[in-house]
GROMACS .gro file of C-alpha atoms in nm:
model
  107
    1UNK     CA    1   0.003   0.023   0.011
    2UNK     CA    2   0.251   0.225   0.070
    3UNK     CA    3   0.461   0.172  -0.255
    4UNK     CA    4   0.163   0.201  -0.428
    5UNK     CA    5   0.068   0.568  -0.287
    6UNK     CA    6   0.512   0.664  -0.336
    7UNK     CA    7   0.481   0.591  -0.695
    8UNK     CA    8   0.219   0.921  -0.786
    9UNK     CA    9   0.554   1.103  -0.709
   10UNK     CA   10   0.773   0.886  -0.915
   11UNK     CA   11   0.942   1.095  -1.132
   12UNK     CA   12   0.901   1.524  -1.179
   13UNK     CA   13   0.604   1.478  -1.432
   14UNK     CA   14   0.410   1.296  -1.215
   15UNK     CA   15   0.474   1.513  -0.868
   16UNK     CA   16   0.433   1.807  -1.129
   17UNK     CA   17   0.025   1.611  -1.201
   18UNK     CA   18  -0.032   1.506  -0.841
   19UNK     CA   19   0.042   1.916  -0.774
   20UNK     CA   20  -0.208   1.971  -1.017
   21UNK     CA   21  -0.449   1.764  -0.881
   22UNK     CA   22  -0.475   1.914  -0.530
   23UNK     CA   23  -0.463   2.201  -0.657
   24UNK     CA   24  -0.775   2.166  -0.802
   25UNK     CA   25  -0.899   1.951  -0.471
   26UNK     CA   26  -0.853   2.220  -0.235
   27UNK     CA   27  -0.625   1.976  -0.062
   28UNK     CA   28  -0.227   1.973   0.051
   29UNK     CA   29  -0.024   1.918  -0.241
   30UNK     CA   30   0.175   1.699   0.034
   31UNK     CA   31  -0.093   1.475   0.063
   32UNK     CA   32   0.044   1.213   0.002
   33UNK     CA   33   0.382   1.251   0.107
   34UNK     CA   34   0.255   1.260   0.451
   35UNK     CA   35  -0.024   1.066   0.436
   36UNK     CA   36   0.321   0.793   0.289
   37UNK     CA   37   0.433   0.911   0.621
   38UNK     CA   38   0.167   0.870   0.901
   39UNK     CA   39   0.093   0.491   0.713
   40UNK     CA   40   0.499   0.335   0.798
   41UNK     CA   41   0.456   0.497   1.131
   42UNK     CA   42   0.105   0.247   1.199
   43UNK     CA   43   0.232  -0.069   1.395
   44UNK     CA   44   0.083  -0.468   1.458
   45UNK     CA   45   0.057  -0.301   1.823
   46UNK     CA   46  -0.101   0.002   1.729
   47UNK     CA   47  -0.412  -0.204   1.443
   48UNK     CA   48  -0.465  -0.500   1.689
   49UNK     CA   49  -0.568  -0.239   1.930
   50UNK     CA   50  -0.788  -0.048   1.658
   51UNK     CA   51  -0.977  -0.405   1.522
   52UNK     CA   52  -1.063  -0.461   1.932
   53UNK     CA   53  -1.223  -0.089   1.980
   54UNK     CA   54  -1.452  -0.087   1.626
   55UNK     CA   55  -1.525  -0.455   1.513
   56UNK     CA   56  -1.715  -0.509   1.776
   57UNK     CA   57  -1.963  -0.187   1.644
   58UNK     CA   58  -1.915  -0.233   1.316
   59UNK     CA   59  -2.036  -0.638   1.307
   60UNK     CA   60  -2.310  -0.607   1.568
   61UNK     CA   61  -2.681  -0.517   1.438
   62UNK     CA   62  -2.775  -0.261   1.666
   63UNK     CA   63  -2.471   0.034   1.545
   64UNK     CA   64  -2.455   0.226   1.242
   65UNK     CA   65  -2.130   0.350   1.105
   66UNK     CA   66  -2.071   0.622   0.779
   67UNK     CA   67  -1.837   0.706   0.636
   68UNK     CA   68  -1.786   0.916   0.412
   69UNK     CA   69  -1.385   0.991   0.327
   70UNK     CA   70  -1.440   1.242  -0.001
   71UNK     CA   71  -1.176   1.625  -0.068
   72UNK     CA   72  -1.247   1.966   0.113
   73UNK     CA   73  -1.352   2.085  -0.206
   74UNK     CA   74  -1.703   1.828  -0.110
   75UNK     CA   75  -1.778   1.802   0.157
   76UNK     CA   76  -2.082   2.160   0.151
   77UNK     CA   77  -2.230   1.957  -0.041
   78UNK     CA   78  -2.190   1.601   0.017
   79UNK     CA   79  -2.286   1.742   0.447
   80UNK     CA   80  -2.595   2.006   0.278
   81UNK     CA   81  -2.752   1.667   0.034
   82UNK     CA   82  -2.776   1.423   0.298
   83UNK     CA   83  -2.885   1.648   0.513
   84UNK     CA   84  -3.210   1.719   0.216
   85UNK     CA   85  -3.258   1.329   0.295
   86UNK     CA   86  -3.297   1.358   0.667
   87UNK     CA   87  -2.929   1.275   0.810
   88UNK     CA   88  -2.693   1.500   0.990
   89UNK     CA   89  -2.390   1.405   0.917
   90UNK     CA   90  -2.099   1.508   1.146
   91UNK     CA   91  -1.747   1.628   1.002
   92UNK     CA   92  -1.395   1.651   1.088
   93UNK     CA   93  -1.098   1.919   0.990
   94UNK     CA   94  -0.859   1.624   0.949
   95UNK     CA   95  -0.846   1.180   1.067
   96UNK     CA   96  -0.650   1.276   1.407
   97UNK     CA   97  -1.050   1.397   1.573
   98UNK     CA   98  -1.264   1.138   1.517
   99UNK     CA   99  -1.373   0.888   1.636
  100UNK     CA  100  -1.138   0.625   1.480
  101UNK     CA  101  -0.857   0.830   1.697
  102UNK     CA  102  -1.043   0.903   2.027
  103UNK     CA  103  -1.110   0.533   2.118
  104UNK     CA  104  -1.468   0.627   2.227
  105UNK     CA  105  -1.756   0.518   2.035
  106UNK     CA  106  -1.976   0.674   1.736
  107UNK     CA  107  -2.328   0.531   1.763
   0.00000   0.00000   0.00000
């Protein structure tokens, strides 16, 4: 997985392409590099802890979790579209601010 993300910036041409895409998505041009570094810091103990915390609710028939991942420019319209359907979404500025990191339940 790390290689497939790092490969996106393997050449100067690829790097320029990623920069243009980041600009069009209104995201940070360093996102891919930061993501790869973050992935590299994950250890098996982290994965096991996250699985113990998240899988019971994920596999439960009594709870529902919806996660939408999109570029920042689309967040407003997606939240409004769901609101029109009667579904209130909570937004987060970064993954570090979510229920996935803090260990709390989100139901």
